[in-house]
Tab-separated table of C-alpha atoms in Angstrom:
chain	number	residue	atom	x	y	z
A	1	MET	CA	25.754	100.801	175.566
A	2	ASN	CA	29.251	100.188	173.637
A	3	ILE	CA	29.072	99.694	170.020
A	4	ASN	CA	28.952	95.863	169.380
A	5	GLU	CA	26.206	95.985	172.054
A	6	ILE	CA	24.466	98.119	169.912
A	7	LYS	CA	23.881	96.479	167.347
A	8	GLN	CA	23.599	93.758	168.945
A	9	GLN	CA	20.318	95.624	170.687
A	10	PHE	CA	19.656	96.695	167.108
A	11	LYS	CA	18.934	93.115	165.949
A	12	TYR	CA	17.302	92.414	168.429
A	13	LEU	CA	14.149	95.171	168.418
A	14	ILE	CA	14.574	94.539	164.440
A	15	GLU	CA	12.944	91.565	165.289
A	16	GLN	CA	10.357	92.600	166.870
A	17	SER	CA	6.821	94.238	165.512
A	18	LYS	CA	7.124	97.185	163.879
A	19	SER	CA	5.812	99.133	166.020
A	20	LYS	CA	5.720	102.757	166.718
A	21	GLU	CA	7.441	102.481	170.539
A	22	ILE	CA	9.849	99.945	168.450
A	23	HIS	CA	10.699	102.720	165.574
A	24	LEU	CA	11.319	105.333	168.361
A	25	GLN	CA	13.572	102.881	170.385
A	26	ILE	CA	15.816	102.321	167.827
A	27	ILE	CA	16.045	105.780	166.800
A	28	ASP	CA	17.358	106.801	170.923
A	29	LEU	CA	19.646	103.474	170.234
A	30	LEU	CA	21.053	105.012	167.142
A	31	LYS	CA	21.575	108.196	168.176
A	32	GLN	CA	24.112	106.926	170.637
A	33	VAL	CA	26.439	105.616	168.030
A	34	ILE	CA	26.313	108.791	166.073
A	35	ASN	CA	26.614	111.093	168.940
A	36	ASP	CA	30.063	109.371	169.580
A	37	GLU	CA	32.980	110.495	167.257
A	38	SER	CA	35.186	107.879	168.067
A	39	ASN	CA	33.256	105.609	166.067
A	40	LYS	CA	33.690	103.943	162.678
A	41	VAL	CA	32.323	105.598	159.580
A	42	ASP	CA	31.287	102.816	158.637
A	43	ASP	CA	28.694	102.225	162.199
A	44	ILE	CA	28.197	105.992	162.288
A	45	VAL	CA	26.981	105.715	158.549
A	46	TRP	CA	24.701	103.002	158.906
A	47	ALA	CA	23.296	104.240	162.254
A	48	TYR	CA	22.884	107.919	160.427
A	49	TRP	CA	20.446	105.810	157.243
A	50	ASN	CA	18.812	103.444	160.270
A	51	ILE	CA	17.312	106.655	161.925
A	52	SER	CA	16.075	108.333	158.569
A	53	ASP	CA	14.707	104.866	157.593
A	54	ARG	CA	12.781	104.693	161.089
A	55	PHE	CA	11.046	108.022	160.639
A	56	ALA	CA	10.571	107.220	156.810
A	57	LEU	CA	8.358	104.208	158.258
A	58	LEU	CA	7.010	106.592	161.110
A	59	ARG	CA	5.698	108.858	158.440
A	60	ARG	CA	7.453	111.672	160.149
A	61	HIS	CA	9.083	112.900	156.723
A	62	ASP	CA	9.395	116.484	158.728
A	63	ASN	CA	12.355	114.271	161.210
A	64	THR	CA	13.505	111.912	158.080
A	65	TYR	CA	14.468	115.257	155.651
A	66	LYS	CA	15.915	116.931	159.389
A	67	ASN	CA	18.099	113.836	160.188
A	68	HIS	CA	18.628	113.699	156.053
A	69	LEU	CA	20.371	117.295	156.246
A	70	SER	CA	22.637	116.443	159.091
A	71	PHE	CA	23.332	112.590	157.640
A	72	GLU	CA	24.414	114.631	154.136
A	73	SER	CA	27.268	117.143	156.104
A	74	TYR	CA	28.568	114.371	157.721
A	75	LEU	CA	29.191	112.374	154.181
A	76	SER	CA	30.465	116.037	152.777
A	77	LYS	CA	32.988	115.721	155.127
A	78	LEU	CA	34.038	111.997	154.124
A	79	ASP	CA	37.199	111.096	151.900
A	80	ASN	CA	34.586	108.194	150.072
A	81	ASP	CA	32.137	109.770	147.939
A	82	ASN	CA	30.586	106.095	147.861
A	83	TYR	CA	29.016	106.490	150.804
A	84	LYS	CA	26.192	109.443	149.755
A	85	LEU	CA	24.819	107.352	147.535
A	86	MET	CA	23.023	105.930	151.032
A	87	LEU	CA	21.407	108.921	151.205
A	88	ILE	CA	19.243	108.048	147.376
A	89	CYS	CA	19.077	104.615	147.447
A	90	ASP	CA	15.972	103.550	149.515
A	91	THR	CA	12.110	103.440	148.047
A	92	THR	CA	10.546	104.097	151.506
A	93	GLN	CA	12.934	107.491	152.643
A	94	ARG	CA	12.376	108.918	149.179
A	95	LEU	CA	8.842	108.528	149.900
A	96	SER	CA	8.966	110.021	153.247
A	97	LEU	CA	10.701	113.066	151.508
A	98	THR	CA	8.118	113.411	148.605
A	99	GLU	CA	5.130	113.071	150.593
A	100	GLY	CA	6.380	115.664	153.555
A	101	GLY	CA	6.969	118.142	150.106
A	102	TYR	CA	10.585	117.853	149.939
A	103	TYR	CA	11.158	116.131	146.727
A	104	ASN	CA	12.693	119.538	145.101
A	105	TYR	CA	15.585	118.381	147.790
A	106	TYR	CA	15.719	114.509	147.095
A	107	LYS	CA	16.281	115.972	143.450
A	108	TYR	CA	19.058	117.870	143.615
A	109	LEU	CA	20.473	115.163	145.996
A	110	PHE	CA	19.602	112.762	143.076
A	111	ILE	CA	21.155	115.269	140.042
A	112	LYS	CA	24.453	115.974	142.241
A	113	LEU	CA	25.152	112.740	143.211
A	114	ILE	CA	24.786	110.875	139.935
A	115	ASN	CA	26.521	113.533	137.939
A	116	ASN	CA	29.015	113.947	140.147
A	117	ILE	CA	29.635	110.633	140.910
A	118	LYS	CA	31.049	107.914	138.254
A	119	ILE	CA	29.819	103.767	138.456
A	120	ASN	CA	32.602	101.454	138.990
A	121	ASP	CA	33.541	98.131	140.566
A	122	ASP	CA	33.497	100.370	144.193
A	123	ASN	CA	29.577	101.089	143.954
A	124	TYR	CA	27.813	99.581	141.412
A	125	ILE	CA	25.465	97.734	143.345
A	126	ILE	CA	23.888	100.690	145.819
A	127	TYR	CA	24.498	102.381	142.553
A	128	PHE	CA	21.470	100.279	140.828
A	129	GLU	CA	19.235	101.210	143.743
A	130	CYS	CA	19.584	104.871	143.703
A	131	LEU	CA	18.283	103.983	139.728
A	132	ARG	CA	15.812	101.702	141.036
A	133	THR	CA	14.628	104.208	143.428
A	134	ALA	CA	14.486	106.904	141.073
A	135	LEU	CA	12.778	105.020	138.997
A	136	TYR	CA	10.514	103.302	141.049
A	137	ASP	CA	7.032	104.053	139.962
A	138	LYS	CA	5.593	102.336	143.311
A	139	VAL	CA	7.210	105.225	144.860
A	140	TYR	CA	6.162	108.039	142.854
A	141	SER	CA	6.148	108.797	138.672
A	142	CYS	CA	9.912	111.003	138.757
A	143	ASP	CA	9.747	114.132	136.421
A	144	ASP	CA	11.034	113.796	132.967
A	145	GLU	CA	14.472	115.018	134.360
A	146	ILE	CA	15.047	112.791	137.045
A	147	ARG	CA	13.778	109.594	134.483
A	148	ASN	CA	15.679	110.605	131.866
A	149	ILE	CA	18.993	111.139	134.202
A	150	ALA	CA	18.304	107.749	136.024
A	151	LEU	CA	17.203	105.551	132.213
A	152	LEU	CA	20.851	106.265	130.547
A	153	LYS	CA	22.990	106.178	133.773
A	154	LEU	CA	21.058	102.219	134.127
A	155	GLU	CA	21.563	101.630	129.828
A	156	LYS	CA	24.689	102.127	131.309
A	157	LEU	CA	25.502	100.586	134.151
A	158	ILE	CA	23.655	97.709	132.238
A	159	LYS	CA	26.557	98.108	129.224
A	160	LEU	CA	29.415	98.045	131.793
A	161	TYR	CA	28.448	94.802	133.266
A	162	GLU	CA	26.814	92.950	130.950
A	163	CYS	CA	28.127	89.668	131.872
A	164	ASP	CA	28.441	90.108	136.616
A	165	SER	CA	26.358	87.826	137.763
A	166	GLN	CA	24.213	90.221	139.013
A	167	ILE	CA	22.770	91.636	135.473
A	168	TYR	CA	19.724	89.485	135.532
A	169	ARG	CA	18.217	92.259	138.261
A	170	PHE	CA	19.515	94.861	136.233
A	171	LYS	CA	17.692	93.515	133.147
A	172	LEU	CA	14.832	92.793	134.355
A	173	PHE	CA	14.220	95.797	135.808
A	174	TYR	CA	15.364	98.098	132.546
A	175	TYR	CA	12.437	95.282	130.754
A	176	ILE	CA	10.130	96.198	133.299
A	177	LEU	CA	10.321	99.685	132.599
A	178	LYS	CA	10.678	99.575	128.766
A	179	ILE	CA	7.388	97.488	128.819
A	180	ARG	CA	5.919	100.028	130.597
A	181	ASP	CA	6.680	103.079	128.568
A	182	ASN	CA	6.279	101.228	125.304
A	183	LYS	CA	2.804	100.738	126.329
A	184	SER	CA	2.006	104.140	127.555
A	185	LYS	CA	3.452	105.129	123.871
A	186	CYS	CA	1.581	102.687	121.971
A	187	LEU	CA	4.910	101.152	120.593
A	188	ASP	CA	5.610	97.640	119.419
A	189	ASN	CA	6.871	95.602	122.613
A	190	GLU	CA	7.355	92.428	121.211
A	191	GLU	CA	11.051	92.515	121.530
A	192	VAL	CA	11.381	93.264	124.735
A	193	ILE	CA	8.492	91.494	125.475
A	194	ASN	CA	10.293	87.836	124.078
A	195	LYS	CA	13.993	89.382	126.119
A	196	SER	CA	12.323	90.127	129.447
A	197	TYR	CA	9.975	86.161	128.673
A	198	GLU	CA	14.186	84.742	127.760
A	199	LEU	CA	15.596	86.681	131.273
A	200	PHE	CA	11.828	84.761	133.097
A	201	LEU	CA	12.834	81.677	131.998
A	202	SER	CA	16.350	82.123	133.247
A	203	LEU	CA	15.523	83.324	136.616
A	204	TYR	CA	11.841	81.600	137.972
A	205	PRO	CA	13.548	77.928	138.987
A	206	HIS	CA	16.166	79.941	141.492
A	207	LEU	CA	12.597	81.098	143.493
A	208	LYS	CA	12.899	77.437	145.070
A	209	ILE	CA	16.447	77.888	146.607
A	210	LYS	CA	15.997	80.182	149.037
A	211	GLU	CA	19.808	81.537	149.773
A	212	TYR	CA	19.856	84.008	152.798
A	213	ILE	CA	23.665	86.549	153.308
A	214	PRO	CA	23.523	86.991	156.851
A	215	VAL	CA	24.226	91.641	156.845
A	216	LEU	CA	23.373	94.141	159.045
A	217	PHE	CA	20.751	95.444	158.238
A	218	GLY	CA	21.195	98.988	156.670
A	219	THR	CA	24.858	99.335	156.081
A	220	TYR	CA	26.673	100.739	152.973
A	221	ASP	CA	28.220	96.916	152.422
A	222	SER	CA	24.168	95.341	152.984
A	223	TRP	CA	23.560	97.794	149.773
A	224	ASN	CA	26.253	97.239	147.575
A	225	GLN	CA	26.679	93.845	147.885
A	226	LYS	CA	25.880	90.936	145.437
A	227	ARG	CA	22.884	89.224	145.914
A	228	THR	CA	22.103	85.708	145.217
A	229	MET	CA	20.534	84.312	142.411
A	230	TRP	CA	17.304	84.161	144.552
A	231	TYR	CA	17.371	87.285	144.935
A	232	GLN	CA	17.582	88.321	141.869
A	233	ALA	CA	14.402	85.910	141.296
A	234	ARG	CA	12.626	87.899	144.079
A	235	SER	CA	12.123	90.244	141.068
A	236	ILE	CA	9.433	88.037	139.658
A	237	ASN	CA	6.594	89.514	141.579
A	238	ASP	CA	7.096	93.007	140.063
A	239	TYR	CA	7.843	91.876	136.010
A	240	ILE	CA	4.669	89.533	135.928
A	241	ILE	CA	2.325	92.769	137.906
A	242	THR	CA	3.245	95.049	135.088
A	243	LEU	CA	2.548	92.496	132.189
A	244	ILE	CA	-0.952	92.381	134.244
A	245	GLN	CA	-1.546	96.160	134.036
A	246	CYS	CA	0.429	96.712	130.640
A	247	GLU	CA	-2.178	93.957	130.186
A	248	TYR	CA	-0.665	91.065	129.068
A	249	TYR	CA	-2.323	88.499	130.850
A	250	ASP	CA	-1.470	85.594	128.605
A	251	LEU	CA	1.742	85.898	129.822
A	252	ALA	CA	1.199	86.877	132.959
A	253	ASP	CA	-0.577	83.698	133.526
A	254	LYS	CA	1.365	81.238	131.541
A	255	CYS	CA	4.608	82.973	134.405
A	256	TYR	CA	2.822	83.045	137.027
A	257	ASN	CA	1.693	79.141	136.266
A	258	LEU	CA	5.219	78.321	136.060
A	259	ILE	CA	6.297	79.998	139.363
A	260	GLY	CA	3.233	78.311	141.092
A	261	GLU	CA	0.501	79.629	143.385
A	262	ASN	CA	2.326	79.740	146.885
A	263	GLU	CA	5.743	81.292	145.187
A	264	PHE	CA	4.963	85.408	145.346
A	265	THR	CA	1.769	85.784	148.567
A	266	ASN	CA	1.530	89.740	149.727
A	267	THR	CA	-1.661	90.883	149.065
A	268	TYR	CA	-0.818	93.473	146.482
A	269	PHE	CA	-0.004	90.696	143.968
A	270	LEU	CA	-2.909	88.495	144.421
A	271	LYS	CA	-4.843	90.939	144.069
A	272	HIS	CA	-3.727	91.693	140.473
A	273	ILE	CA	-3.428	87.200	139.823
A	274	ASP	CA	-7.270	88.129	140.703
A	275	ILE	CA	-7.727	89.870	137.885
A	276	VAL	CA	-5.991	87.689	135.766
A	277	LYS	CA	-8.403	85.027	137.185
A	278	ASN	CA	-11.167	86.400	135.895
A	279	ILE	CA	-10.036	87.760	132.547
A	280	MET	CA	-8.784	83.980	131.381
A	281	LYS	CA	-11.878	82.212	133.012
């Protein structure tokens, strides 16, 4: 199969139910890409990343690690360092490495890449994804060293791109972190709560205007492309959950009523909404 045929088959498989067999078919398909050195760099990077992702979804953590080692070796030979950020941009893959006992490897990659690759106009979006993955509480709380590095870089990124179209999700994620941190340290949260709510009011109307940008799943460009306002507004899901977990029930209920009950229907979100409903009775 040539690369175009492989991509078409990949698109077909990715749309199927995510069974073990489908994941393994995707892995076998993409190994054809990395074994053919005549393929473009972008295509080989895409294949390596998706192989790690399939192994992570299969919870074959040793295989995730081994593929990541091969991926890292391939990336080390490229002139463009930005591609290396693909190693640390995904929460599922971080979780797989962590659960497999390879957290120190993930930590090594994160510190090395984030300290050596500067934020710039060509990478700031995937760079944010790397910081988000490091700080994402649903994966695992990171150790203080990674957390401190990631927070400082996130604050720098927000300052650099204050006027960028992507600032909404950058800031909302930052406010979510600050709300959690301040709550855990018994610090005053009023200023952060007010700012986050102002941002929520700017974002939530965009939930009604669904905008999709068709991309090939797992490419560097798909990770580094600008997100639509609808996509950015979807981060409200995590914002409301954070408000509930930090016991800001009135505000969480207010936000939920504004977005409507049919906007987010995942089990994790609805479980938290049930908590608010019981408290607000």
